[in-house]
mmCIF file of C-alpha atoms in Angstrom:
data_model
loop_
_atom_site.group_PDB
_atom_site.id
_atom_site.type_symbol
_atom_site.label_atom_id
_atom_site.label_comp_id
_atom_site.label_asym_id
_atom_site.label_seq_id
_atom_site.Cartn_x
_atom_site.Cartn_y
_atom_site.Cartn_z
ATOM 1 C CA LYS A 1 6.777 21.124 1.066
ATOM 2 C CA TRP A 2 6.770 19.108 -2.208
ATOM 3 C CA ASN A 3 4.364 18.304 -5.047
ATOM 4 C CA ILE A 4 2.040 15.233 -5.010
ATOM 5 C CA GLU A 5 1.187 13.587 -8.349
ATOM 6 C CA LEU A 6 -2.001 11.708 -8.428
ATOM 7 C CA LYS A 7 -2.397 9.133 -11.301
ATOM 8 C CA ASN A 8 -5.961 7.929 -11.527
ATOM 9 C CA ALA A 9 -6.095 4.618 -13.990
ATOM 10 C CA ASN A 10 -8.419 2.061 -14.870
ATOM 11 C CA ASN A 11 -5.269 -0.576 -14.832
ATOM 12 C CA ILE A 12 -4.037 0.066 -11.471
ATOM 13 C CA THR A 13 -1.187 -2.721 -11.746
ATOM 14 C CA ILE A 14 0.024 -1.372 -15.189
ATOM 15 C CA GLU A 15 -0.085 2.208 -14.264
ATOM 16 C CA ALA A 16 1.958 1.504 -10.591
ATOM 17 C CA ILE A 17 4.663 -0.738 -12.679
ATOM 18 C CA ILE A 18 4.935 2.219 -15.507
ATOM 19 C CA THR A 19 5.550 4.631 -12.789
ATOM 20 C CA ILE A 20 7.927 3.187 -10.580
ATOM 21 C CA LYS A 21 10.041 1.858 -13.916
ATOM 22 C CA ASN A 22 10.260 5.540 -15.081
ATOM 23 C CA LEU A 23 11.725 6.695 -11.508
ATOM 24 C CA ASP A 24 15.341 7.346 -11.113
ATOM 25 C CA GLY A 25 16.565 6.515 -7.665
ATOM 26 C CA LYS A 26 15.365 4.197 -5.220
ATOM 27 C CA ASN A 27 11.695 3.828 -4.495
ATOM 28 C CA LEU A 28 9.580 3.204 -1.181
ATOM 29 C CA ILE A 29 6.113 1.658 -2.602
ATOM 30 C CA PHE A 30 3.493 1.754 -0.298
ATOM 31 C CA ILE A 31 0.476 -0.759 -0.919
ATOM 32 C CA ASN A 32 -1.473 -2.655 1.775
ATOM 33 C CA SER A 33 -1.579 -5.860 -0.243
ATOM 34 C CA ILE A 34 0.951 -8.765 -0.642
ATOM 35 C CA ASP A 35 -0.751 -10.174 -3.667
ATOM 36 C CA CYS A 36 -0.642 -6.633 -5.781
ATOM 37 C CA ILE A 37 3.360 -6.534 -4.598
ATOM 38 C CA ASN A 38 3.482 -9.992 -6.053
ATOM 39 C CA GLU A 39 1.586 -9.158 -9.197
ATOM 40 C CA MET A 40 3.824 -5.888 -9.808
ATOM 41 C CA ILE A 41 7.165 -7.610 -9.336
ATOM 42 C CA LEU A 42 5.682 -10.471 -11.877
ATOM 43 C CA LEU A 43 3.825 -8.483 -14.496
ATOM 44 C CA GLY A 44 6.569 -5.674 -14.363
ATOM 45 C CA ASP A 45 9.360 -8.219 -14.919
ATOM 46 C CA LEU A 46 11.349 -6.560 -12.217
ATOM 47 C CA PRO A 47 14.510 -8.053 -11.127
ATOM 48 C CA LYS A 48 14.092 -10.078 -7.920
ATOM 49 C CA GLU A 49 17.527 -8.887 -6.570
ATOM 50 C CA ASP A 50 16.262 -5.023 -7.110
ATOM 51 C CA CYS A 51 13.230 -5.881 -4.838
ATOM 52 C CA ALA A 52 12.459 -5.872 -1.266
ATOM 53 C CA VAL A 53 9.303 -6.627 0.819
ATOM 54 C CA TYR A 54 8.886 -4.817 4.142
ATOM 55 C CA CYS A 55 5.759 -6.593 5.694
ATOM 56 C CA SER A 56 4.743 -8.585 8.776
ATOM 57 C CA ILE A 57 6.229 -11.875 9.543
ATOM 58 C CA ASN A 58 2.819 -13.748 8.892
ATOM 59 C CA SER A 59 3.104 -12.759 5.261
ATOM 60 C CA LYS A 60 6.584 -13.819 4.964
ATOM 61 C CA GLU A 61 6.282 -17.122 3.025
ATOM 62 C CA LYS A 62 3.940 -15.060 0.521
ATOM 63 C CA VAL A 63 6.846 -13.272 -0.582
ATOM 64 C CA ALA A 64 9.614 -15.804 -0.121
ATOM 65 C CA ASP A 65 13.228 -14.450 -0.363
ATOM 66 C CA LEU A 66 11.901 -11.041 -0.931
ATOM 67 C CA PHE A 67 11.163 -10.497 2.506
ATOM 68 C CA GLN A 68 13.404 -8.306 4.504
ATOM 69 C CA GLU A 69 13.783 -7.394 8.258
ATOM 70 C CA PHE A 70 13.272 -3.702 8.756
ATOM 71 C CA THR A 71 16.019 -1.339 8.137
ATOM 72 C CA ASN A 72 16.013 2.444 7.923
ATOM 73 C CA ARG A 73 18.114 2.623 5.094
ATOM 74 C CA PRO A 74 16.757 0.334 2.571
ATOM 75 C CA GLN A 75 19.185 -0.142 -0.285
ATOM 76 C CA HIS A 76 17.172 -1.948 -3.254
ATOM 77 C CA LYS A 77 15.763 -0.302 -6.116
ATOM 78 C CA TYR A 78 12.178 -1.179 -5.558
ATOM 79 C CA ASN A 79 11.142 -1.209 -1.878
ATOM 80 C CA PHE A 80 7.691 -2.520 -1.043
ATOM 81 C CA TYR A 81 6.098 -1.817 2.255
ATOM 82 C CA THR A 82 2.655 -3.002 3.767
ATOM 83 C CA SER A 83 0.679 -1.026 6.306
ATOM 84 C CA SER A 84 2.758 -2.583 9.200
ATOM 85 C CA TYR A 85 5.263 0.038 8.019
ATOM 86 C CA PHE A 86 3.080 3.039 7.194
ATOM 87 C CA SER A 87 3.784 4.490 10.544
ATOM 88 C CA GLY A 88 5.976 4.438 13.413
ATOM 89 C CA VAL A 89 9.146 4.084 11.280
ATOM 90 C CA ASP A 90 12.148 6.438 10.117
ATOM 91 C CA ILE A 91 13.693 5.997 6.874
ATOM 92 C CA TYR A 92 16.680 7.831 6.018
ATOM 93 C CA GLY A 93 17.654 8.719 2.532
ATOM 94 C CA ASP A 94 16.609 10.123 -0.491
ATOM 95 C CA TYR A 95 13.481 8.198 -2.168
ATOM 96 C CA ASN A 96 10.795 8.595 -4.583
ATOM 97 C CA LEU A 97 7.402 7.698 -2.748
ATOM 98 C CA VAL A 98 4.414 5.675 -4.634
ATOM 99 C CA THR A 99 1.463 5.153 -2.643
ATOM 100 C CA ILE A 100 -1.209 2.785 -4.336
ATOM 101 C CA VAL A 101 -4.736 2.573 -3.577
ATOM 102 C CA ASP A 102 -6.706 -0.178 -5.124
ATOM 103 C CA CYS A 103 -10.229 0.571 -4.948
ATOM 104 C CA THR A 104 -10.958 -2.842 -5.847
ATOM 105 C CA ARG A 105 -9.260 -4.458 -2.683
ATOM 106 C CA PRO A 106 -11.058 -2.668 0.133
ATOM 107 C CA HIS A 107 -7.820 -3.841 2.589
ATOM 108 C CA THR A 108 -5.782 -1.229 0.523
ATOM 109 C CA LEU A 109 -7.912 1.809 1.325
ATOM 110 C CA LEU A 110 -5.907 4.278 3.088
ATOM 111 C CA SER A 111 -7.125 7.044 5.054
ATOM 112 C CA PRO A 112 -5.589 10.805 4.620
ATOM 113 C CA SER A 113 -3.760 10.613 7.907
ATOM 114 C CA LYS A 114 -2.199 7.204 6.763
ATOM 115 C CA ILE A 115 -1.344 8.710 3.432
ATOM 116 C CA LYS A 116 0.318 11.476 5.433
ATOM 117 C CA GLN A 117 2.124 8.970 7.683
ATOM 118 C CA ILE A 118 3.735 7.666 4.429
ATOM 119 C CA ALA A 119 5.083 10.920 3.594
ATOM 120 C CA GLY A 120 6.479 11.391 6.881
ATOM 121 C CA ARG A 121 8.298 8.308 6.918
ATOM 122 C CA VAL A 122 11.201 9.779 4.962
ATOM 123 C CA ARG A 123 13.841 11.995 6.865
ATOM 124 C CA ASN A 124 15.899 13.110 4.130
ATOM 125 C CA ALA A 125 14.782 14.316 0.658
ATOM 126 C CA VAL A 126 11.523 13.236 -0.957
ATOM 127 C CA LEU A 127 12.542 12.712 -4.788
ATOM 128 C CA SER A 128 8.944 12.635 -5.965
ATOM 129 C CA ASP A 129 5.721 11.753 -4.270
ATOM 130 C CA THR A 130 3.320 10.054 -6.570
ATOM 131 C CA ILE A 131 -0.290 8.428 -5.613
ATOM 132 C CA VAL A 132 -1.680 5.718 -8.005
ATOM 133 C CA THR A 133 -5.644 4.892 -7.961
ATOM 134 C CA ASN A 134 -8.415 3.817 -9.239
ATOM 135 C CA TYR A 135 -10.743 5.825 -7.407
ATOM 136 C CA SER A 136 -13.868 7.565 -9.014
ATOM 137 C CA PRO A 137 -17.011 8.559 -6.855
ATOM 138 C CA SER A 138 -19.206 6.200 -8.944
ATOM 139 C CA PHE A 139 -16.828 3.322 -9.059
ATOM 140 C CA PHE A 140 -16.778 3.619 -5.069
ATOM 141 C CA LYS A 141 -20.385 3.860 -4.886
ATOM 142 C CA ARG A 142 -20.813 0.895 -7.125
ATOM 143 C CA GLN A 143 -18.225 -1.283 -5.372
ATOM 144 C CA PHE A 144 -19.141 -0.634 -1.550
ATOM 145 C CA GLU A 145 -22.790 -0.110 -2.014
ATOM 146 C CA GLY A 146 -24.404 -1.828 0.866
ATOM 147 C CA TYR A 147 -21.218 -2.185 2.955
ATOM 148 C CA THR A 148 -21.733 -0.054 5.731
ATOM 149 C CA GLU A 149 -25.287 -1.578 5.865
ATOM 150 C CA GLU A 150 -23.892 -5.188 6.167
ATOM 151 C CA ARG A 151 -21.449 -4.233 9.086
ATOM 152 C CA ILE A 152 -24.257 -2.576 10.912
ATOM 153 C CA LYS A 153 -26.426 -5.826 10.543
ATOM 154 C CA ASP A 154 -23.267 -7.605 11.485
ATOM 155 C CA ALA A 155 -22.984 -5.696 14.694
ATOM 156 C CA GLU A 156 -26.612 -5.967 15.454
ATOM 157 C CA LYS A 157 -26.352 -9.652 15.260
ATOM 158 C CA SER A 158 -23.326 -9.604 17.667
ATOM 159 C CA MET A 159 -24.806 -7.156 20.039
ATOM 160 C CA ALA A 160 -28.200 -9.617 20.015
ATOM 161 C CA SER A 161 -26.130 -12.393 20.533
ATOM 162 C CA ILE A 162 -24.132 -10.968 23.521
ATOM 163 C CA ASP A 163 -27.910 -9.659 25.117
ATOM 164 C CA ASN A 164 -29.150 -13.341 24.268
ATOM 165 C CA ASN A 165 -26.450 -14.688 26.617
ATOM 166 C CA ASN A 166 -26.458 -12.289 29.307
ATOM 167 C CA ILE A 167 -22.843 -11.412 29.104
#
């Protein structure tokens, strides 16, 4: 059992950069956005030789020479992971965990079970576990107001299309 620190910030990218730069040791940084990863590396002026990105082969071009094939013993100081590595992999070594959830980018939203999966990836010592987010109930409501209704309308249109085509 270990402590999880929750950091809620208006500027999630800057807060994430400050967080990872202040950690000693190797870091596993989980965020489901290649754009956010590239932005953090650029704005944080992180040395490219200290960075590795573990993502799907479809995103390889977007991270260029930072793309890494999976290893269960990552050696870089900053190891970024997209959702393709959030479950089903074992990582050996002592690491700081940083999970980034940006509510302005819906594809980065993670369920509680995904967050548990992230913590469960490390098979040795978890040096620290930090979640950086910009969540607030009022922001979330404004950001996603109508989202559910739109998805329901999309589903109804699809069902109507199927019914009309007698499939």
